[in-house]
PDB file of C-alpha atoms in Angstrom:
ATOM      1  CA  MET C   1     -28.947  -2.219  29.760  1.00 61.00           C
ATOM      2  CA  PRO C   2     -29.488   1.285  30.502  1.00 72.00           C
ATOM      3  CA  ARG C   3     -29.857   4.209  27.819  1.00 75.00           C
ATOM      4  CA  THR C   4     -27.087   5.913  29.004  1.00 84.00           C
ATOM      5  CA  GLN C   5     -24.719   2.423  28.724  1.00 85.00           C
ATOM      6  CA  VAL C   6     -26.391   1.786  25.427  1.00 88.00           C
ATOM      7  CA  GLN C   7     -25.241   5.371  23.978  1.00 91.00           C
ATOM      8  CA  LYS C   8     -21.748   5.065  25.436  1.00 92.00           C
ATOM      9  CA  SER C   9     -21.693   1.355  23.569  1.00 94.00           C
ATOM     10  CA  LYS C  10     -22.653   2.975  20.367  1.00 95.00           C
ATOM     11  CA  LYS C  11     -20.038   5.858  20.777  1.00 96.00           C
ATOM     12  CA  ILE C  12     -17.135   3.211  21.493  1.00 97.00           C
ATOM     13  CA  ILE C  13     -18.476   1.228  18.451  1.00 97.00           C
ATOM     14  CA  ASN C  14     -18.062   3.559  16.056  1.00 96.00           C
ATOM     15  CA  TYR C  15     -14.652   5.012  17.644  1.00 97.00           C
ATOM     16  CA  ILE C  16     -13.209   1.389  17.044  1.00 97.00           C
ATOM     17  CA  LEU C  17     -15.197   1.495  13.523  1.00 97.00           C
ATOM     18  CA  ASP C  18     -13.738   5.201  12.613  1.00 96.00           C
ATOM     19  CA  ASN C  19     -10.055   4.214  13.861  1.00 97.00           C
ATOM     20  CA  VAL C  20      -9.091   0.966  13.133  1.00 97.00           C
ATOM     21  CA  GLU C  21      -7.947   1.570   9.399  1.00 95.00           C
ATOM     22  CA  ASP C  22      -5.126   3.726  11.165  1.00 95.00           C
ATOM     23  CA  ASN C  23      -4.420   1.869  14.329  1.00 93.00           C
ATOM     24  CA  PRO C  24      -5.083  -1.770  13.246  1.00 95.00           C
ATOM     25  CA  GLN C  25      -2.960  -3.253  15.879  1.00 94.00           C
ATOM     26  CA  HIS C  26      -3.477  -1.273  18.754  1.00 94.00           C
ATOM     27  CA  ILE C  27      -6.805  -0.005  18.602  1.00 96.00           C
ATOM     28  CA  SER C  28      -7.927  -1.652  21.894  1.00 95.00           C
ATOM     29  CA  VAL C  29      -5.273   0.520  23.657  1.00 95.00           C
ATOM     30  CA  GLN C  30      -6.221   3.295  21.835  1.00 96.00           C
ATOM     31  CA  THR C  31      -9.916   3.155  22.749  1.00 97.00           C
ATOM     32  CA  ALA C  32      -9.197   2.192  26.041  1.00 97.00           C
ATOM     33  CA  GLU C  33      -7.113   5.481  26.748  1.00 97.00           C
ATOM     34  CA  HIS C  34      -9.763   7.325  24.620  1.00 97.00           C
ATOM     35  CA  PHE C  35     -12.604   6.238  26.822  1.00 96.00           C
ATOM     36  CA  GLY C  36     -10.959   5.835  29.977  1.00 96.00           C
ATOM     37  CA  ILE C  37     -12.200   2.272  30.116  1.00 96.00           C
ATOM     38  CA  THR C  38     -10.294  -1.149  30.481  1.00 96.00           C
ATOM     39  CA  ARG C  39      -9.126  -3.097  27.707  1.00 93.00           C
ATOM     40  CA  GLN C  40     -11.113  -5.758  28.536  1.00 95.00           C
ATOM     41  CA  ALA C  41     -14.417  -3.261  28.247  1.00 95.00           C
ATOM     42  CA  VAL C  42     -13.105  -2.724  24.804  1.00 96.00           C
ATOM     43  CA  ASN C  43     -12.307  -6.192  23.673  1.00 94.00           C
ATOM     44  CA  LYS C  44     -16.046  -6.939  24.267  1.00 96.00           C
ATOM     45  CA  HIS C  45     -16.679  -4.507  21.690  1.00 97.00           C
ATOM     46  CA  ILE C  46     -14.296  -5.619  19.154  1.00 97.00           C
ATOM     47  CA  ARG C  47     -15.503  -9.202  19.648  1.00 96.00           C
ATOM     48  CA  TYR C  48     -19.053  -7.699  19.013  1.00 97.00           C
ATOM     49  CA  LEU C  49     -18.183  -6.494  15.875  1.00 97.00           C
ATOM     50  CA  VAL C  50     -16.038  -9.526  14.816  1.00 96.00           C
ATOM     51  CA  LYS C  51     -19.101 -11.302  15.244  1.00 96.00           C
ATOM     52  CA  SER C  52     -21.304  -8.794  13.532  1.00 95.00           C
ATOM     53  CA  ASN C  53     -19.250  -9.468  10.457  1.00 94.00           C
ATOM     54  CA  LEU C  54     -17.718  -5.614  10.487  1.00 96.00           C
ATOM     55  CA  LEU C  55     -14.457  -6.464  11.893  1.00 97.00           C
ATOM     56  CA  ASP C  56     -12.180  -8.927  10.437  1.00 95.00           C
ATOM     57  CA  TYR C  57      -8.713 -10.032  12.278  1.00 95.00           C
ATOM     58  CA  SER C  58      -5.596 -11.462  11.676  1.00 95.00           C
ATOM     59  CA  GLY C  59      -2.552 -12.760  13.973  1.00 92.00           C
ATOM     60  CA  ARG C  60      -2.615 -13.871  17.599  1.00 88.00           C
ATOM     61  CA  THR C  61      -3.098 -11.810  20.840  1.00 78.00           C
ATOM     62  CA  LYS C  62      -0.023  -9.163  20.733  1.00 80.00           C
ATOM     63  CA  ASP C  63       0.046  -9.718  16.819  1.00 87.00           C
ATOM     64  CA  ARG C  64      -3.295  -9.726  16.350  1.00 92.00           C
ATOM     65  CA  ARG C  65      -4.697  -6.843  13.735  1.00 96.00           C
ATOM     66  CA  TYR C  66      -7.973  -5.863  13.204  1.00 96.00           C
ATOM     67  CA  SER C  67      -9.343  -4.212   9.536  1.00 96.00           C
ATOM     68  CA  LEU C  68     -12.904  -3.627   8.057  1.00 97.00           C
ATOM     69  CA  LYS C  69     -14.482  -6.645   6.917  1.00 96.00           C
ATOM     70  CA  LYS C  70     -15.868  -6.038   3.528  1.00 93.00           C
ATOM     71  CA  THR C  71     -19.480  -6.257   3.759  1.00 90.00           C
ATOM     72  CA  PHE C  72     -20.092  -6.369  -0.064  1.00 91.00           C
ATOM     73  CA  GLU C  73     -18.564  -6.765  -3.384  1.00 94.00           C
ATOM     74  CA  TYR C  74     -19.823  -6.874  -6.775  1.00 95.00           C
ATOM     75  CA  ASP C  75     -18.106  -6.942 -10.329  1.00 95.00           C
ATOM     76  CA  LYS C  76     -19.625  -6.716 -13.788  1.00 95.00           C
ATOM     77  CA  ALA C  77     -17.886  -6.572 -17.066  1.00 96.00           C
ATOM     78  CA  LEU C  78     -20.448  -4.265 -19.245  1.00 95.00           C
ATOM     79  CA  SER C  79     -19.878  -3.656 -23.426  1.00 94.00           C
ATOM     80  CA  ILE C  80     -20.416  -0.037 -23.830  1.00 93.00           C
ATOM     81  CA  GLU C  81     -21.971  -0.206 -26.805  1.00 91.00           C
ATOM     82  CA  GLY C  82     -25.811   1.293 -26.281  1.00 90.00           C
ATOM     83  CA  LEU C  83     -24.769   2.055 -22.495  1.00 91.00           C
ATOM     84  CA  SER C  84     -25.453   5.078 -20.844  1.00 87.00           C
ATOM     85  CA  GLU C  85     -24.068   5.929 -17.432  1.00 84.00           C
ATOM     86  CA  ASP C  86     -27.566   6.185 -15.874  1.00 89.00           C
ATOM     87  CA  LYS C  87     -28.541   2.529 -16.841  1.00 92.00           C
ATOM     88  CA  ALA C  88     -25.037   1.231 -15.416  1.00 93.00           C
ATOM     89  CA  TRP C  89     -25.696   3.277 -12.225  1.00 95.00           C
ATOM     90  CA  ARG C  90     -29.669   2.120 -12.275  1.00 94.00           C
ATOM     91  CA  GLU C  91     -29.207  -1.487 -12.971  1.00 94.00           C
ATOM     92  CA  HIS C  92     -25.775  -2.280 -11.486  1.00 94.00           C
ATOM     93  CA  ILE C  93     -24.903   0.030  -8.670  1.00 95.00           C
ATOM     94  CA  ARG C  94     -28.025   1.875  -7.158  1.00 96.00           C
ATOM     95  CA  PRO C  95     -29.335  -1.777  -5.861  1.00 95.00           C
ATOM     96  CA  HIS C  96     -26.392  -1.983  -3.772  1.00 93.00           C
ATOM     97  CA  MET C  97     -26.930   1.189  -1.771  1.00 93.00           C
ATOM     98  CA  LYS C  98     -29.310  -0.240   0.419  1.00 88.00           C
ATOM     99  CA  ASN C  99     -28.908   1.574   4.056  1.00 89.00           C
ATOM    100  CA  VAL C 100     -26.738   4.437   2.854  1.00 93.00           C
ATOM    101  CA  PRO C 101     -27.514   8.070   3.228  1.00 95.00           C
ATOM    102  CA  GLU C 102     -29.219  10.048   0.382  1.00 96.00           C
ATOM    103  CA  ASN C 103     -26.294  12.493   0.231  1.00 97.00           C
ATOM    104  CA  VAL C 104     -23.828   9.819   0.064  1.00 96.00           C
ATOM    105  CA  ILE C 105     -25.844   8.238  -2.823  1.00 97.00           C
ATOM    106  CA  ALA C 106     -25.788  11.333  -4.331  1.00 97.00           C
ATOM    107  CA  LEU C 107     -21.958  11.956  -4.249  1.00 97.00           C
ATOM    108  CA  CYS C 108     -21.163   8.139  -5.406  1.00 97.00           C
ATOM    109  CA  GLU C 109     -23.876   8.573  -8.481  1.00 96.00           C
ATOM    110  CA  TYR C 110     -22.437  11.629  -9.700  1.00 96.00           C
ATOM    111  CA  GLY C 111     -18.891  10.285  -9.521  1.00 96.00           C
ATOM    112  CA  PHE C 112     -19.867   6.900 -11.074  1.00 96.00           C
ATOM    113  CA  ASN C 113     -21.470   8.529 -14.088  1.00 95.00           C
ATOM    114  CA  GLU C 114     -18.965  11.108 -14.509  1.00 94.00           C
ATOM    115  CA  MET C 115     -16.548   7.685 -14.750  1.00 93.00           C
ATOM    116  CA  VAL C 116     -18.939   5.945 -16.786  1.00 94.00           C
ATOM    117  CA  ASN C 117     -19.890   9.154 -19.366  1.00 92.00           C
ATOM    118  CA  ASN C 118     -15.768   9.665 -19.736  1.00 90.00           C
ATOM    119  CA  ALA C 119     -15.213   5.801 -20.851  1.00 91.00           C
ATOM    120  CA  ILE C 120     -17.993   6.261 -23.111  1.00 90.00           C
ATOM    121  CA  ASP C 121     -16.880   9.465 -24.853  1.00 87.00           C
ATOM    122  CA  HIS C 122     -13.120   9.045 -24.643  1.00 85.00           C
ATOM    123  CA  SER C 123     -11.799   5.866 -24.170  1.00 86.00           C
ATOM    124  CA  GLU C 124     -12.727   4.096 -27.506  1.00 85.00           C
ATOM    125  CA  SER C 125     -12.727   0.888 -25.674  1.00 90.00           C
ATOM    126  CA  GLU C 126     -15.540  -1.616 -26.168  1.00 92.00           C
ATOM    127  CA  GLY C 127     -16.135  -2.519 -22.754  1.00 94.00           C
ATOM    128  CA  ILE C 128     -15.782  -1.572 -18.892  1.00 95.00           C
ATOM    129  CA  HIS C 129     -15.589  -3.214 -15.745  1.00 96.00           C
ATOM    130  CA  ILE C 130     -17.268  -1.763 -12.678  1.00 96.00           C
ATOM    131  CA  SER C 131     -17.135  -2.936  -9.158  1.00 96.00           C
ATOM    132  CA  ILE C 132     -18.652  -1.891  -5.966  1.00 96.00           C
ATOM    133  CA  THR C 133     -16.797  -2.678  -2.926  1.00 95.00           C
ATOM    134  CA  ARG C 134     -18.572  -1.529   0.661  1.00 95.00           C
ATOM    135  CA  ASN C 135     -17.737  -1.893   4.370  1.00 94.00           C
ATOM    136  CA  ALA C 136     -18.795  -0.660   7.716  1.00 92.00           C
ATOM    137  CA  ARG C 137     -17.483   2.768   6.730  1.00 93.00           C
ATOM    138  CA  ASN C 138     -16.355   2.861   3.208  1.00 94.00           C
ATOM    139  CA  ILE C 139     -17.848   2.674  -0.594  1.00 96.00           C
ATOM    140  CA  GLU C 140     -15.367   2.326  -3.421  1.00 96.00           C
ATOM    141  CA  LEU C 141     -16.592   2.194  -6.862  1.00 97.00           C
ATOM    142  CA  TRP C 142     -14.633   1.440  -9.779  1.00 96.00           C
ATOM    143  CA  VAL C 143     -14.704   1.794 -13.651  1.00 95.00           C
ATOM    144  CA  LYS C 144     -11.799   0.473 -15.351  1.00 94.00           C
ATOM    145  CA  ASP C 145     -11.825   1.031 -19.514  1.00 92.00           C
ATOM    146  CA  PHE C 146      -9.703  -0.911 -21.819  1.00 87.00           C
ATOM    147  CA  GLY C 147      -9.144   2.363 -23.794  1.00 81.00           C
ATOM    148  CA  ILE C 148      -6.190   3.925 -25.744  1.00 73.00           C
ATOM    149  CA  GLY C 149      -5.235   6.336 -22.774  1.00 68.00           C
ATOM    150  CA  ILE C 150      -5.294   9.852 -22.839  1.00 65.00           C
ATOM    151  CA  PHE C 151      -1.435  10.421 -24.133  1.00 61.00           C
ATOM    152  CA  ASN C 152      -2.120   8.181 -27.166  1.00 64.00           C
ATOM    153  CA  LYS C 153      -5.478  10.110 -27.703  1.00 61.00           C
ATOM    154  CA  ILE C 154      -3.885  13.411 -27.740  1.00 62.00           C
ATOM    155  CA  TYR C 155      -0.961  12.314 -29.766  1.00 65.00           C
ATOM    156  CA  MET C 156      -3.631  10.906 -32.375  1.00 62.00           C
ATOM    157  CA  GLU C 157      -5.335  14.215 -32.737  1.00 63.00           C
TER     158      GLU C 157
END
């Protein structure tokens, strides 16, 4: 495939991945209009993304809807006793950040550590539940504590 064709294919693939969540049912039409190509040409790229496990779909033909496929999920319950936010990050989240740009890792680390630190310092919970979910475009980090809640904590003080 000539270099310009490869570059155009990459642009089409990135466009689909960037826009599929906002237009899951009509991403083929939207992409075709955006690039001035046929829907059949777009569908070739969509089939490639499905085969590569980056897109998922449901429904048939006209009712087909596409979505970003989860590429990774991790859930873990942790005891707060002896836990530090950097240990939770280092042992449970950071190892799952392969192929993620350093600036994104830094943002994730900061947000995650703040959530864990908040649970350790304020929740009065015995444990937390952490999770990470990734797809081709997003990383979600969750920290759930089982504490008393901010309003009860204020009321008790």
